């Protein structure tokens, strides 16, 4: 009998979370109504994105549209912000949660940063370690994913958010908050966005990075930055010297999807779709693996574990692969100076694309592999 592989690998939306037919209809309507607008270059001269989209995003986040800059997906926002914030820094240091989103670390390093990890707890970064680091060196910026973090599923608590923002003011560093999963909360209440907290904290500096990839479609490649008006202008100068602007058509489609409620409706649909998958995943991990998960996520795509093993990660992953498990290498989510607790492997277990039975089967295989490797 051939064993079907269970994929605990990529964190991409399942097809049933993307409202393709509705997006196609909007796109046809936009093409018919505004061909001149979407087939021409966007205006040049510090262009910060399609005006209608910036207004809609401003409304969505209750901020002035002048504070919004549109990018080709939030990865490009990370790249431009790294270029902007690290440009004049000498031996710049960037602090990140450990574990964190691996692509972000690669981007920061490409721009010359020395990336250092601050251990992540069930409710956000370890503030004692962070304070110690700040006393030694003030980083160019601190990068956090405060809502349903990729890869761990951790949400930073309200108290830790307030302290992070206070520390930003005290030490004078910028916080980048990356929030692609924020809207995908299945239970509990959302803590305040760091950018919002910064508005009432003198001297604090927070830049928010958002994305429509998980609430509408990753294929439209719509991401954005919210910051003080100077930031969109600085980023526009960088954009103008490379790609001019994101594709006008995709921005107008996104603007319409915000304006006519498609994004709101689809976000509710995704929450209804993913909540049972989340609940089944939490249950399966608890029952089969015990108390090894970093947190109960309450939203997003990921639950994660520190799984005790006695072999090395490489051999464990190879053995798991033979047992029909596709896993992402957990150590890749740690910056070079950090690692999971000794004697454990870190595993990100995305639940967004698996039904309860598939997830439970994957976790049973994981338990068997861990037992052999224990
Ligand atoms: C934390 C985080 N930031 C950024 C991205 C990239 O998103 P986008 O599709 O907007 O480039 C992802 C994608 O998985 C992510 O998890």
PDB file of N, CA, C and O in Angstrom, residues 10 33 90 136 145 149 155 201 244 267 271-272 290 304 307 322 353 373:
ATOM      1  N   UNK A  10       4.155  24.018   3.348  1.00  0.00           N
ATOM      2  CA  UNK A  10       4.004  25.460   3.046  1.00  0.00           C
ATOM      3  C   UNK A  10       2.795  26.115   3.711  1.00  0.00           C
ATOM      4  O   UNK A  10       1.737  25.506   3.846  1.00  0.00           O
ATOM      5  N   UNK A  33     -14.639  49.010 -17.449  1.00  0.00           N
ATOM      6  CA  UNK A  33     -14.970  50.384 -17.057  1.00  0.00           C
ATOM      7  C   UNK A  33     -13.759  51.323 -17.141  1.00  0.00           C
ATOM      8  O   UNK A  33     -13.926  52.512 -17.406  1.00  0.00           O
ATOM      9  N   UNK A  90      25.866  51.759  10.226  1.00  0.00           N
ATOM     10  CA  UNK A  90      27.183  51.101  10.222  1.00  0.00           C
ATOM     11  C   UNK A  90      27.054  49.850  11.101  1.00  0.00           C
ATOM     12  O   UNK A  90      26.595  49.930  12.232  1.00  0.00           O
ATOM     13  N   UNK A 136      23.024  46.762  25.630  1.00  0.00           N
ATOM     14  CA  UNK A 136      24.328  46.585  24.991  1.00  0.00           C
ATOM     15  C   UNK A 136      24.420  47.340  23.675  1.00  0.00           C
ATOM     16  O   UNK A 136      25.403  47.997  23.377  1.00  0.00           O
ATOM     17  N   UNK A 145       6.198  39.669  14.408  1.00  0.00           N
ATOM     18  CA  UNK A 145       4.947  39.239  13.751  1.00  0.00           C
ATOM     19  C   UNK A 145       3.977  38.987  14.911  1.00  0.00           C
ATOM     20  O   UNK A 145       3.911  37.881  15.460  1.00  0.00           O
ATOM     21  N   UNK A 149       1.806  34.296  14.832  1.00  0.00           N
ATOM     22  CA  UNK A 149       3.113  34.390  14.193  1.00  0.00           C
ATOM     23  C   UNK A 149       3.417  33.218  13.265  1.00  0.00           C
ATOM     24  O   UNK A 149       3.087  32.061  13.586  1.00  0.00           O
ATOM     25  N   UNK A 155       0.729  34.785  19.586  1.00  0.00           N
ATOM     26  CA  UNK A 155       0.265  36.177  19.528  1.00  0.00           C
ATOM     27  C   UNK A 155       0.872  36.936  20.698  1.00  0.00           C
ATOM     28  O   UNK A 155       0.835  36.467  21.841  1.00  0.00           O
ATOM     29  N   UNK A 201       2.067  57.117  22.229  1.00  0.00           N
ATOM     30  CA  UNK A 201       3.307  57.007  23.014  1.00  0.00           C
ATOM     31  C   UNK A 201       4.359  57.919  22.404  1.00  0.00           C
ATOM     32  O   UNK A 201       4.877  57.642  21.321  1.00  0.00           O
ATOM     33  N   UNK A 244       9.002  51.392 -10.658  1.00  0.00           N
ATOM     34  CA  UNK A 244       7.996  52.458 -10.798  1.00  0.00           C
ATOM     35  C   UNK A 244       6.799  52.283  -9.872  1.00  0.00           C
ATOM     36  O   UNK A 244       6.581  53.062  -8.973  1.00  0.00           O
ATOM     37  N   UNK A 267     -13.052  37.220   4.447  1.00  0.00           N
ATOM     38  CA  UNK A 267     -12.357  37.019   5.728  1.00  0.00           C
ATOM     39  C   UNK A 267     -13.246  36.201   6.670  1.00  0.00           C
ATOM     40  O   UNK A 267     -12.784  35.267   7.344  1.00  0.00           O
ATOM     41  N   UNK A 271     -12.409  32.502   8.149  1.00  0.00           N
ATOM     42  CA  UNK A 271     -12.472  32.186   9.592  1.00  0.00           C
ATOM     43  C   UNK A 271     -13.354  30.958   9.840  1.00  0.00           C
ATOM     44  O   UNK A 271     -12.986  30.066  10.600  1.00  0.00           O
ATOM     45  N   UNK A 272     -14.512  30.922   9.172  1.00  0.00           N
ATOM     46  CA  UNK A 272     -15.411  29.766   9.358  1.00  0.00           C
ATOM     47  C   UNK A 272     -14.758  28.484   8.854  1.00  0.00           C
ATOM     48  O   UNK A 272     -14.905  27.419   9.433  1.00  0.00           O
ATOM     49  N   UNK A 290       1.118  15.509  23.560  1.00  0.00           N
ATOM     50  CA  UNK A 290       1.189  16.058  24.924  1.00  0.00           C
ATOM     51  C   UNK A 290       1.440  17.552  24.897  1.00  0.00           C
ATOM     52  O   UNK A 290       1.122  18.235  23.925  1.00  0.00           O
ATOM     53  N   UNK A 304       2.719  25.055  16.495  1.00  0.00           N
ATOM     54  CA  UNK A 304       4.110  24.599  16.415  1.00  0.00           C
ATOM     55  C   UNK A 304       4.500  23.890  17.697  1.00  0.00           C
ATOM     56  O   UNK A 304       3.869  24.091  18.751  1.00  0.00           O
ATOM     57  N   UNK A 307       9.643  19.429  19.865  1.00  0.00           N
ATOM     58  CA  UNK A 307       9.481  17.991  20.058  1.00  0.00           C
ATOM     59  C   UNK A 307      10.804  17.369  20.528  1.00  0.00           C
ATOM     60  O   UNK A 307      11.822  17.499  19.844  1.00  0.00           O
ATOM     61  N   UNK A 322      10.416   9.299   5.151  1.00  0.00           N
ATOM     62  CA  UNK A 322      10.158   7.892   4.783  1.00  0.00           C
ATOM     63  C   UNK A 322       8.797   7.444   5.295  1.00  0.00           C
ATOM     64  O   UNK A 322       8.151   6.597   4.704  1.00  0.00           O
ATOM     65  N   UNK A 353      -4.561  23.953   5.495  1.00  0.00           N
ATOM     66  CA  UNK A 353      -4.939  23.215   4.283  1.00  0.00           C
ATOM     67  C   UNK A 353      -5.289  21.757   4.573  1.00  0.00           C
ATOM     68  O   UNK A 353      -5.495  20.983   3.646  1.00  0.00           O
ATOM     69  N   UNK A 373      13.050   8.186  17.453  1.00  0.00           N
ATOM     70  CA  UNK A 373      14.232   9.055  17.553  1.00  0.00           C
ATOM     71  C   UNK A 373      14.503   9.493  18.991  1.00  0.00           C
ATOM     72  O   UNK A 373      15.425  10.250  19.248  1.00  0.00           O
TER      73      UNK A 373
END
